[in-house]
XYZ file of C-alpha atoms in Angstrom:
649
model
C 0.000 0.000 0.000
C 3.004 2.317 0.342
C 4.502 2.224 -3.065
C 4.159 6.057 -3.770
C 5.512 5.784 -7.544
C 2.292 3.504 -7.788
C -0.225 6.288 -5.673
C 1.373 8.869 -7.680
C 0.879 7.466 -11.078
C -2.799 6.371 -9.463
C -3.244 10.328 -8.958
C -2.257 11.520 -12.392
C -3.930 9.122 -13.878
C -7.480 9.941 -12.525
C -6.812 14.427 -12.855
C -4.764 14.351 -16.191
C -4.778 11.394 -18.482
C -3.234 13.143 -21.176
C -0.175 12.640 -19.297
C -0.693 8.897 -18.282
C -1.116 7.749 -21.286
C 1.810 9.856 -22.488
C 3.723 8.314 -19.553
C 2.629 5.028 -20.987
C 3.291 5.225 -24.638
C 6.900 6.164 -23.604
C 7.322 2.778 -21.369
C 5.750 0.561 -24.385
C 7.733 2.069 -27.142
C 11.150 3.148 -25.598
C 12.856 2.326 -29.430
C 11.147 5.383 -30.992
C 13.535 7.724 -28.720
C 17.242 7.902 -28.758
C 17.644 8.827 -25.224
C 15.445 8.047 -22.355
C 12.615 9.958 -21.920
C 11.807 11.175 -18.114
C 8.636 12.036 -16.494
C 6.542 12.857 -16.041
C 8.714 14.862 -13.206
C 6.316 13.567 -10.435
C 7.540 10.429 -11.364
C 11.049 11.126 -11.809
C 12.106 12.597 -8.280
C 12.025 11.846 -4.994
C 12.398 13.699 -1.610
C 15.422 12.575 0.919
C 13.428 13.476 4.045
C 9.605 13.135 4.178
C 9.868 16.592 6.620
C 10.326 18.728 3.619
C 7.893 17.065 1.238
C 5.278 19.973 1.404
C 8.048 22.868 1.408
C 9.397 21.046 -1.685
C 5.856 20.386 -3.490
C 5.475 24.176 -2.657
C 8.978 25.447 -4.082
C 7.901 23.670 -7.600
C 4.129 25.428 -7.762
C 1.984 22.674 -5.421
C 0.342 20.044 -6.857
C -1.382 21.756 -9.693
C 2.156 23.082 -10.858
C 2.759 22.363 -14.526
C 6.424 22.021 -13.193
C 5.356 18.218 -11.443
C 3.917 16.930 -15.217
C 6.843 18.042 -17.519
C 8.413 15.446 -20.037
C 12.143 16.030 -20.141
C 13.930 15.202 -22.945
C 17.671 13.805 -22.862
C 18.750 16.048 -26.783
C 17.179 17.717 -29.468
C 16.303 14.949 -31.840
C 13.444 13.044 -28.788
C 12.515 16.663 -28.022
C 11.084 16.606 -31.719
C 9.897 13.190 -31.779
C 7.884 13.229 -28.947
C 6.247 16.620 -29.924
C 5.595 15.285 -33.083
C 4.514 11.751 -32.043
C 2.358 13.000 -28.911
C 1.339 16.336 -29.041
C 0.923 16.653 -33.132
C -0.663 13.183 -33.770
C -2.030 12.071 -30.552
C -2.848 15.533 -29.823
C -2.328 14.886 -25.692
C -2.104 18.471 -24.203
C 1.572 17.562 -22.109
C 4.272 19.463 -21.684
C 8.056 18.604 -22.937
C 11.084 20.673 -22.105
C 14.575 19.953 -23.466
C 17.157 21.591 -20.593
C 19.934 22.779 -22.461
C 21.905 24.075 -19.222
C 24.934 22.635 -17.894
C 25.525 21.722 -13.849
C 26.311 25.355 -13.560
C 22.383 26.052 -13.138
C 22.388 23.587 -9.314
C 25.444 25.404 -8.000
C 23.593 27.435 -5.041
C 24.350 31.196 -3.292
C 26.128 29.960 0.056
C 27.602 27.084 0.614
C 25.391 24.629 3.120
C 27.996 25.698 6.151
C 27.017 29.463 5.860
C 23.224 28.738 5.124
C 23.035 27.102 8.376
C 25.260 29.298 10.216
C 24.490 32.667 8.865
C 20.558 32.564 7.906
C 19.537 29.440 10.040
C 18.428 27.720 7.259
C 18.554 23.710 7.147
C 18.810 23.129 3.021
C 18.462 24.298 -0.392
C 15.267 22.753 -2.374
C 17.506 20.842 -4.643
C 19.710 19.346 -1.627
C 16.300 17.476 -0.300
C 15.174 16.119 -3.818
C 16.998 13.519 -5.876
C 16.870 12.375 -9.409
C 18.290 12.156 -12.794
C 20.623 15.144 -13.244
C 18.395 16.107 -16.328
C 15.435 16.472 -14.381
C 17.369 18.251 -11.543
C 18.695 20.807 -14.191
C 15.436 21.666 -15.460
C 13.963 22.073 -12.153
C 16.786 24.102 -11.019
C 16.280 26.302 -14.197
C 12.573 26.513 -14.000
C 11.659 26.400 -10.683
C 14.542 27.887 -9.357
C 15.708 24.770 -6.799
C 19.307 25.366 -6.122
C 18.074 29.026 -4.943
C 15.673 28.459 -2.668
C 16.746 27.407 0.843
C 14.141 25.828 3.375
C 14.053 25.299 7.112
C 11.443 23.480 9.733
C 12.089 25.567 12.477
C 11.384 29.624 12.524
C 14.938 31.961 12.055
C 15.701 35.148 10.925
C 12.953 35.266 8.203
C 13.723 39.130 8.075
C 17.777 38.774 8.014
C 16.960 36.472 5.070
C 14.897 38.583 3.200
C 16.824 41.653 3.498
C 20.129 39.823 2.728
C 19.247 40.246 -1.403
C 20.378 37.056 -2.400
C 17.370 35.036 -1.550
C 13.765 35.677 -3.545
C 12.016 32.903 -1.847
C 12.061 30.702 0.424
C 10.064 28.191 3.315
C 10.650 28.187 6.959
C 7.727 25.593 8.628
C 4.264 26.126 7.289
C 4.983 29.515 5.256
C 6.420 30.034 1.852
C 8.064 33.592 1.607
C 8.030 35.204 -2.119
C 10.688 38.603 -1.496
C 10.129 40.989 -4.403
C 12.185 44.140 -5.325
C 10.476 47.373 -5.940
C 11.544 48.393 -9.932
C 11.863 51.783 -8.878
C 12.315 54.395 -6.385
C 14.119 53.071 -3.309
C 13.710 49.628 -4.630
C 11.989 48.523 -1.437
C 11.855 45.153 -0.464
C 8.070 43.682 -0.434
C 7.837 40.191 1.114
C 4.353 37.972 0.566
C 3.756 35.048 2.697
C 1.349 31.885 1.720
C 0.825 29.014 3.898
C 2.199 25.925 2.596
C -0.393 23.035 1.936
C 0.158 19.478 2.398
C 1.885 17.136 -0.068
C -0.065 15.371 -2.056
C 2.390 13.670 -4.508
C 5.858 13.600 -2.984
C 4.302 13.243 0.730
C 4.366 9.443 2.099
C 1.493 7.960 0.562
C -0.580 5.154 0.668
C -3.106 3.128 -1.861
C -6.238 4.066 -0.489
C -8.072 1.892 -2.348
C -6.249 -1.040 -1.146
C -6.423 0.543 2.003
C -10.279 1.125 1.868
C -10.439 -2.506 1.040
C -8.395 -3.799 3.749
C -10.753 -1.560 6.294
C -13.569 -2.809 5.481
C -12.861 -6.261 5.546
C -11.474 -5.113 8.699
C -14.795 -3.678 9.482
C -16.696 -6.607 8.506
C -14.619 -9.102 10.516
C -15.150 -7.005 13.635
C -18.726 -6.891 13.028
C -18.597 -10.913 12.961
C -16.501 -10.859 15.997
C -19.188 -8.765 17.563
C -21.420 -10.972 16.470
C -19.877 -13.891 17.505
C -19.008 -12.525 20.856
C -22.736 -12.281 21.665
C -23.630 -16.032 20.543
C -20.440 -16.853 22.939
C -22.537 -14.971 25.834
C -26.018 -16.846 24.512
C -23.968 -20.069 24.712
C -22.357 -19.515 28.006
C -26.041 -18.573 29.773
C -27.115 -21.672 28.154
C -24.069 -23.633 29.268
C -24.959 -22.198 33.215
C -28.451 -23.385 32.515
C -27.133 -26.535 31.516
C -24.774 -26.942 34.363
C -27.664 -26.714 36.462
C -29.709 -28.860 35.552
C -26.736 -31.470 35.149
C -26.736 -30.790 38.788
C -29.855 -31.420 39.756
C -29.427 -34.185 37.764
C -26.401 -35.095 39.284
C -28.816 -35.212 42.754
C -31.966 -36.872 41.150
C -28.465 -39.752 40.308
C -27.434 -39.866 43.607
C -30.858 -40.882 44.963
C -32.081 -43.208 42.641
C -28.787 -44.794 43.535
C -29.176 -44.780 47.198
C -33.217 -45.870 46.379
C -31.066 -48.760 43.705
C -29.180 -49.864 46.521
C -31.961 -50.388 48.852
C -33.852 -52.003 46.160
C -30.613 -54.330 45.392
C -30.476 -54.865 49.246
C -34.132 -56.007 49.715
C -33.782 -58.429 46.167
C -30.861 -59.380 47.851
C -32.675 -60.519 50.710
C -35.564 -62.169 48.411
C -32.637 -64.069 46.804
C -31.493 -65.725 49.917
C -35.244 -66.520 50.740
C -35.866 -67.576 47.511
C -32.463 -69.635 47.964
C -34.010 -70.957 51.024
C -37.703 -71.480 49.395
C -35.761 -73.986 46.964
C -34.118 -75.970 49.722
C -37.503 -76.212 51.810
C -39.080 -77.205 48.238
C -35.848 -80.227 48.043
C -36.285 -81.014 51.847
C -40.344 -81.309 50.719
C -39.093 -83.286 47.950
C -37.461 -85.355 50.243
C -39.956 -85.331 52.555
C -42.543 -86.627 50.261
C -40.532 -89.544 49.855
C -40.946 -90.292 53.415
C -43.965 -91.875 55.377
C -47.339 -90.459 55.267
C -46.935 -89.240 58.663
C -44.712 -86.726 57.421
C -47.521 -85.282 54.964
C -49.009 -83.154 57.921
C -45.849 -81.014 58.240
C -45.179 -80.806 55.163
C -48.349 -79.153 53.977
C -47.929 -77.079 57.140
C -44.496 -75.762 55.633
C -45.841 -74.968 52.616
C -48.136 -72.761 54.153
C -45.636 -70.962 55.959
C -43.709 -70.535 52.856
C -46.368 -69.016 51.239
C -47.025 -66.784 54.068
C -43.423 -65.443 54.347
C -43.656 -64.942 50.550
C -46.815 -62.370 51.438
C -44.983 -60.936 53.834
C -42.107 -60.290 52.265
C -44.183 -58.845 49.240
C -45.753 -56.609 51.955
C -42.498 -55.300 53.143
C -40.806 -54.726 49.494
C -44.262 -52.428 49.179
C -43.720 -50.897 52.659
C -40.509 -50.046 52.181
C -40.393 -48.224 48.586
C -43.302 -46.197 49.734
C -41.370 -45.120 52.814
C -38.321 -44.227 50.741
C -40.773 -42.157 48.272
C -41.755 -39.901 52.042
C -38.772 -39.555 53.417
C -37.566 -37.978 49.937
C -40.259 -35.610 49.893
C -39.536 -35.075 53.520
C -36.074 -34.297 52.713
C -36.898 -31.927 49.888
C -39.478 -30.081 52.213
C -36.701 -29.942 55.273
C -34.483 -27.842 52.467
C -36.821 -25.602 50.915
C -37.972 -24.784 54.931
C -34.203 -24.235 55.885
C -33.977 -21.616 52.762
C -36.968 -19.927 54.378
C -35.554 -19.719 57.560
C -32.216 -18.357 56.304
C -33.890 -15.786 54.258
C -35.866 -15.112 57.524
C -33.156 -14.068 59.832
C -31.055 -12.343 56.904
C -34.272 -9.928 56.772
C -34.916 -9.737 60.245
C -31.237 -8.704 60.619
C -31.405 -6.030 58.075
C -34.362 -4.760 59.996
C -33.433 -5.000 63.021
C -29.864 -2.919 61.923
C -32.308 -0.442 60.159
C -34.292 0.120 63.104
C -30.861 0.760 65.639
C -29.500 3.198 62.875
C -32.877 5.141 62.569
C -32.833 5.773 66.261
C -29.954 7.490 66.329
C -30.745 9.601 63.752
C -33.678 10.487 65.507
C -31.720 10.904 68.941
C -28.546 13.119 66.715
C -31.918 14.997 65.332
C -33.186 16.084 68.310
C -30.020 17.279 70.066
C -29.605 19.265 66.749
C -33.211 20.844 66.883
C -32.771 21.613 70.591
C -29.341 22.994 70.248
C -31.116 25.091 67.129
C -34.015 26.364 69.270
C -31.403 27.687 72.147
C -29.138 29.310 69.355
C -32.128 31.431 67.624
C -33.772 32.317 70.888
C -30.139 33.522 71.661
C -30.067 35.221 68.030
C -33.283 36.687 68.333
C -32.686 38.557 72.079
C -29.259 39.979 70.767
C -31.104 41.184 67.501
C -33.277 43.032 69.614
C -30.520 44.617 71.895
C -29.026 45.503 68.089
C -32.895 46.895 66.901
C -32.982 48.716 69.598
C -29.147 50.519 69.483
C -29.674 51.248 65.685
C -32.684 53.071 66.490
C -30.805 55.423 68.719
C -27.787 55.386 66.626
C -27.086 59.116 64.622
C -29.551 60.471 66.345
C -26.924 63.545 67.776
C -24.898 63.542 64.616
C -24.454 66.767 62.449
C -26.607 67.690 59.953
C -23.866 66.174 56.614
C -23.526 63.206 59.241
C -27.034 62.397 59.927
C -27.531 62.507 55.902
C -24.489 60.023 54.861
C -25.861 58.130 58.106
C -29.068 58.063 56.735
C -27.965 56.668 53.405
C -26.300 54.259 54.875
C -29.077 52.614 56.510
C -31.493 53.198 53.082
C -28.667 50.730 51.260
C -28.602 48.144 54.059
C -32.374 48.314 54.248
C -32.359 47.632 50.100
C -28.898 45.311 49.506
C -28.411 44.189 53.298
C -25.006 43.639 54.859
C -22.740 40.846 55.555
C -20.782 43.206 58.340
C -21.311 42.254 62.461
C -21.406 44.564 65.345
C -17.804 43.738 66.101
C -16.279 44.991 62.404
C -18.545 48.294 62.372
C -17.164 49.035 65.903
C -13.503 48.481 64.537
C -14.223 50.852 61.556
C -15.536 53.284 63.856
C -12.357 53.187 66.226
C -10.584 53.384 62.787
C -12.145 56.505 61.443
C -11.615 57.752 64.985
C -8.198 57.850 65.102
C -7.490 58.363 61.538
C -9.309 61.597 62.442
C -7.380 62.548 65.364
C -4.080 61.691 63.278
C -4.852 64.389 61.034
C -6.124 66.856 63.827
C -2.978 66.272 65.377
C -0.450 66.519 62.584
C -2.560 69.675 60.558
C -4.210 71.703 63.246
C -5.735 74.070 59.932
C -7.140 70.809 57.970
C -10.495 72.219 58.612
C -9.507 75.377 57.083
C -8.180 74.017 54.333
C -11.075 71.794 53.974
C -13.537 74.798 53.854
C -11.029 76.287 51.124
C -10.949 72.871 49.062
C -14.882 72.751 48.946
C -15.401 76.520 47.637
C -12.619 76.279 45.150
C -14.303 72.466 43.979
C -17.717 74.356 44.011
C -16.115 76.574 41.676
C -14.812 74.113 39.523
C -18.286 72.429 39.592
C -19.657 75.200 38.239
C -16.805 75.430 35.112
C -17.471 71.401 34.562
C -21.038 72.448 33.907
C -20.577 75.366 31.488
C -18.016 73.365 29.663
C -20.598 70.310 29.415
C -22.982 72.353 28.042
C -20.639 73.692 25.397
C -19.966 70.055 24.603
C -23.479 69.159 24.595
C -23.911 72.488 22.066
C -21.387 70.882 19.702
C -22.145 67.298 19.757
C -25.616 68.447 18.238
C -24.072 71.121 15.773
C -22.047 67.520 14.751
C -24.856 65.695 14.830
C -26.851 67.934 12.954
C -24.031 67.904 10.030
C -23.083 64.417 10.601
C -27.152 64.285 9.171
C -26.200 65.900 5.924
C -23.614 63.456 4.721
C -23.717 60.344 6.228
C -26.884 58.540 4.709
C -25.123 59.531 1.470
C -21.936 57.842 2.498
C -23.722 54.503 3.951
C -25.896 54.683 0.628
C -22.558 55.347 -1.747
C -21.311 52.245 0.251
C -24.356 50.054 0.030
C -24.360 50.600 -3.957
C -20.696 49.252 -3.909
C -21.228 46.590 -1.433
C -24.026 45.205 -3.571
C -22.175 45.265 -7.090
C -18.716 43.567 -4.694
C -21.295 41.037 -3.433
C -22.551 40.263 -7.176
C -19.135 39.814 -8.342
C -18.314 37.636 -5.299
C -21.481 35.906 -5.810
C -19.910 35.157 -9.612
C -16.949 32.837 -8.828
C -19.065 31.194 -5.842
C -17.788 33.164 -2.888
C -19.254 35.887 -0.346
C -18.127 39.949 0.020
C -19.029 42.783 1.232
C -17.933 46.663 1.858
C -19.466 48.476 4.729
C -18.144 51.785 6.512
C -15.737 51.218 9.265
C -17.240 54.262 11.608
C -15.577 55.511 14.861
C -15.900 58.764 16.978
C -12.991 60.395 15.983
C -13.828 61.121 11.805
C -10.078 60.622 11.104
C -10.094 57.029 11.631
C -13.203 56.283 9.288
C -12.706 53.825 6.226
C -14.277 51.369 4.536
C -13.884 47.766 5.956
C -14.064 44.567 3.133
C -15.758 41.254 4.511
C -14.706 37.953 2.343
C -15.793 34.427 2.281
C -13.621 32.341 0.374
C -14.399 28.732 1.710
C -18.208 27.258 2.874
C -16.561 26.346 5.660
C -15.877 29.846 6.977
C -17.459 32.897 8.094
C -17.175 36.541 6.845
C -13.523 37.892 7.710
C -11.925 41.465 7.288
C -9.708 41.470 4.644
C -6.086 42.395 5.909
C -2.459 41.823 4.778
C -1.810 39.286 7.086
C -4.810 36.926 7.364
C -5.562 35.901 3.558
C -3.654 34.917 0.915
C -2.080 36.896 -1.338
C -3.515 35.475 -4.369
C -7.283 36.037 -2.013
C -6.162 39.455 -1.116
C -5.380 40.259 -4.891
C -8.948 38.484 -5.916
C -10.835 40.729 -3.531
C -8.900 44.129 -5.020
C -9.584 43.331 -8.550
C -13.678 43.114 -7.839
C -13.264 45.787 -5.449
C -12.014 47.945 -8.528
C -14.691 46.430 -10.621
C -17.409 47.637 -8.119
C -15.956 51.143 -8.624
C -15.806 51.295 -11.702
C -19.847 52.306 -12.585
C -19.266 54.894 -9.991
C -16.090 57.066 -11.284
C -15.461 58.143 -14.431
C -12.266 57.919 -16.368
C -11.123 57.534 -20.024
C -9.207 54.464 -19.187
C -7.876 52.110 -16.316
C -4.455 50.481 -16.154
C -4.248 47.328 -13.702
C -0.758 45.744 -13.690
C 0.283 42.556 -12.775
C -2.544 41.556 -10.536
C -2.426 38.002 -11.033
C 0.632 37.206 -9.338
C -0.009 35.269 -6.898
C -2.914 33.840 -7.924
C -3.864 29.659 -7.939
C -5.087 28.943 -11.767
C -8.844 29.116 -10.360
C -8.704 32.683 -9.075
C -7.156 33.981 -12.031
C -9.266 32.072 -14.639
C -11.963 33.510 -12.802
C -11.067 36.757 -12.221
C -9.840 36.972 -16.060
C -13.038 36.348 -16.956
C -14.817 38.520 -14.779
C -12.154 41.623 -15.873
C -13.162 40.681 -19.727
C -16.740 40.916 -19.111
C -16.493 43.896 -17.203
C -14.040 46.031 -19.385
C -15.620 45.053 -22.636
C -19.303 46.129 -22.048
C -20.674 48.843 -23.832
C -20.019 52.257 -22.696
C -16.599 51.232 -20.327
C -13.505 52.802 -20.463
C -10.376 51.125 -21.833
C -8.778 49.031 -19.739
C -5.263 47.705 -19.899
C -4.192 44.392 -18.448
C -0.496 44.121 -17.988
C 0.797 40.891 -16.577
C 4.476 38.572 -17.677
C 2.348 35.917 -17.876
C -1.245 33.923 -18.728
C -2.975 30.645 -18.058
C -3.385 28.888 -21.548
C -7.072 28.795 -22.582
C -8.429 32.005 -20.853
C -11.827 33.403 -21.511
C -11.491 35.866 -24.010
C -14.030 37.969 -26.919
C -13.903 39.787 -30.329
C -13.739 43.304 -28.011
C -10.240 42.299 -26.510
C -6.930 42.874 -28.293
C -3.133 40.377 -26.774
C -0.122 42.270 -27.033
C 2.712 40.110 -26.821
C 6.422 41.842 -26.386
C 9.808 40.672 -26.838
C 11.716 42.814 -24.953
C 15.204 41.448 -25.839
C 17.785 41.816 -28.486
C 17.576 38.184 -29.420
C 15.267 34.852 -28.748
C 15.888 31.542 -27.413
C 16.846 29.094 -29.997
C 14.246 27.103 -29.076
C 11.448 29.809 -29.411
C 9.901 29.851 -33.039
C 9.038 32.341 -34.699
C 5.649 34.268 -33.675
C 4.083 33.254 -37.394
C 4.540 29.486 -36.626
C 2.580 29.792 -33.125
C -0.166 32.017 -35.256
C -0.544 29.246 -38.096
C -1.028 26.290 -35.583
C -3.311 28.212 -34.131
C -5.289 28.904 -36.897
C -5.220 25.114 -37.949
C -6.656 24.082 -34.349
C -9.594 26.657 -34.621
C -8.176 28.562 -32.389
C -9.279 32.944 -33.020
């Protein structure tokens, strides 16, 4: 399940089969290239330490990047054969680049001893990955590996980007993109994005597989469950068995004892029986002898058959005496399980009963003890009634009134504070009064002195806070005037941000950012950019920049219906941007700028997304601002013929 190569390949496969079955035709026909062909790059590389796999993924565009589903090329001659074989006739939209750099392109800015020492930094991009030195010299001339150092742990992210040698570069979560002002002071401008999870050169794992495996996993657990239960059915069963093999067992054991008894009494009949054949020889004998003998002889046959009665009689006797004396066993058990069960009860009672009397006994001495505490309460409340009645009533005239408030707030909140603390705040106040008697013998003077001059500066508060009041409704009054045109200026912007928002399936709005002092008004932008969220100011530090340069463009857009101008000049504003934003915004920016009646509206930018939305009202510029081109660049007519032979205006 943890063969990346194999969840990579899975991945491309499923988002861009263009490039699969590129990938594939080059494994099944290897003879139709010179060299070997490499990629795509996702394919071809791999990362040294599984720490770094998102800074990495991140350094060469993220998972989208175009960068991860190159083709590269070993000379010239496979670089035209698989253009021609792939892209012309097969017509697969891939990518093929041909790096025709030498090892000069991977050598980095510091060596690894001062990167670590000097900046903090752990590695450059291209120490961490490894593969063929092709695709590490494209990727170092493309994406820039061999310049871009990375670290897990925070340093100097400032000392870095003001040291000018570094343009970007990752430290933990956050990718740093340092750019240099053109002109002026040439002021250094540093964006930050968070860095998102690998998805291709992270560990991975075969999820399918893996989803397989689970529920298997799942469904043998639910069986275990299952069988886990019949395990508890069987085992009450088993109990119930075991019982009755008990009783069983008992029901054995006297049928045994009644079998031995029986075995004992045919024993018995034996012997008779034994004897009734040697009584029937003697007759036999006997018969043999006179006639006299006949007499006795028919007298001992009687006898025999009356023993044989009697023993009959007995056999009977007996078994029905064994049947009551097991019953009267059985009885003498279930009566003994009675009586235990009996005295258990009349034990619990009995301990229920002691323990409820001295409850009752412990509730009494509590109720009595209670009664003698309240009466005690209730005569010392009334000694207290009776001394705050009399209390203030020789105090002076400013006394008597803060005494009298006093008692209207303990009548309304009550008081927690007893006799005993009021007595030591009075002694308190006391002396703190005699302290300043004694140390300023004019504090009274000085106290009649404080109160006229505070009277007097009573009176000033006043004046002044009706002034104030006088202004706050002259403010008011032009405050009137202007702002319901301001909130309705803003409310006609707010609704054409929110339409545009409301375009490329997010939420916006603009509303006034009011405070008391008027300098610090300004207009506050709310943006959604995820289901999952709620409304958040826009700021510089907690979106994006690619979100924060989304939100600026339809910002402008709002504006536009509202100012007049004979044309608008926006440059560069999708740097930054993921290829949704800036499809999106693109779009919207066409729309907008080629409706009838607009202004003309420029749209400079070093680069575009291939297949943009574009309309007969638009014009492309493209400038070569060089002295010469790339070898490997054609000629602007040859990109304008296959254009026109795909279809494409």
């Amino acid at each position: 399940m943890d063969n990346a190569r194999h969840v990579r390949l899975n991945k491309i496969r499923g988002r861009y089969p263009h490039v699969f079955e590129a990938h594939k035709y080059c494994k099944e026909n290897p003879d139709k290239f010179i060299g070997r062909i490499h990629g795509p790059v996702v394919l071809s590389i791999n990362v040294k330490d599984a720490r770094y796999a998102s800074m990495v993924e991140q350094v060469l565009g993220g998972s989208a990047s175009s960068h991860l589903r190159y083709f590269i090329v070993e000379n010239e001659q496979d670089y035209r054969t698989f253009s021609r074989i792939l892209v012309d006739e097969k017509k697969l939209k891939v990518n093929v680049a041909w790096p025709s750099v030498g090892n000069e392109v991977l050598r980095t800015p510091t060596s690894a001893a001062e990167l670590k020492s000097r900046y903090g930094m752990d590695y450059y991009a291209s120490d961490i990955l490894e593969g063929d030195p092709h695709v590490m010299r494209y990727l170092a001339q493309e994406a820039r590996i061999s310049k871009i150092p990375l670290a897990l742990s925070h340093s100097s992210e400032e000392n870095i980007s003001n040291s000018g040698i570094f343009q970007k570069f990752c430290v933990g979560q956050t990718y740093y993109n340092v750019k240099t002002a053109e002109y002026g002071k040439r002021n250094k401008q540093t964006s930050t994005t968070p860095i998102r999870t690998a998805e291709y050169l992270g560990e991975a794992v075969d999820n399918e597989a893996k989803n397989q495996l689970m529920e298997e996993y799942r469904t043998m657990e639910g069986n275990l469950q299952q069988a886990d239960v019949m395990i508890k059915e069987y085992n009450l069963e088993h109990d119930q068995i075991k019982q009755k093999v008990q009783a069983y067992k008992h029901q054995k054991e006297d049928l045994i004892s009644q079998k031995r008894d029986v075995q004992l009494a045919a024993q018995a009949y034996n012997m008779k029986l034994g004897k009734l054949e040697d009584l029937k020889k003697q007759l036999e004998l006997l018969k043999q002898k006179p006639a006299v003998l006949q007499e006795r002889i028919h007298k001992l046959k009687e006898d025999v058959v009356t023993q044989k009665s009697a023993e009959e009689r007995f056999v009977k006797k007996y078994a029905q005496t064994l049947q009551k004396y097991v019953d009267c066993y059985e009885m003498r058990n279930i009566y003994k399980l009675q009586e235990i069960h009996a005295n258990e009860k009349f034990k619990a009672i009995r301990n229920y009963a002691t323990e409820q009397d001295k409850v009752l006994h412990d509730a009494e001495n509590n109720l009595a003890a209670a009664k003698r505490s309240y009466q005690s309460a209730q005569r010392q409340a009334l000694v207290y009634k009776k001394e705050c009645e009399e209390a203030g009533n020789n105090l002076a005239e400013e006394l008597h009134t803060l005494f009298q408030e006093i008692l209207r707030k303990w009548k309304e909140e009550g008081t927690e504070e007893t006799l005993e603390t009021l007595e030591e705040k009075i002694a308190e106040e006391k002396g703190r009064a005699e302290g300043i008697r004694f140390a300023n013998p004019d504090a009274m003077l000085h106290y009649e002195e404080r109160k006229v001059e505070i009277d007097r500066l009573q009176q000033k508060i006043d004046s002044l806070d009706g002034d104030i009041e006088e202004c706050k409704r002259q403010i008011a009054t032009v405050k009137a005037l202007w702002e319901p045109r301001i909130d309705a200026l803003v409310q006609r912007i707010s609704v054409k941000f929110s339409e545009a928002f409301e375009r490329i399936r997010c939420s916006g709005e603009v509303a006034v950012d009011k405070h008391e002092d008027f300098d610090k008004w300004g207009i506050n932008i709310w943006v959604k950019f995820r289901d999952t969220e709620k409304l958040q100011l826009l700021t510089g530090q907690r979106q994006s920049g690619g979100e924060r340069s989304v939100s600026t463009v339809l910002y402008l857009m709002a504006l536009q219906n509202l100012a007049k101008s004979p044309f608008r000049v926006v440059d560069e504003i999708n740097q930054g941007m993921d290829p949704r934003n800036e499809r999106m915004i693109h779009e919207q920016i066409v729309k907008g700028a080629s409706a009838p009646g607009t202004s003309q509206y420029f749209l400079i930018t070093p680069k575009l997304l291939p297949n943009l939305f574009y309309n007969e009202r638009m014009r492309v510029l493209c400038i070569y601002n060089s002295e010469w081109l790339p070898a490997k660049i054609k000629p602007l007519s040859s990109y304008l013929e296959h254009a026109h032979a795909n279809g494409i205006s």
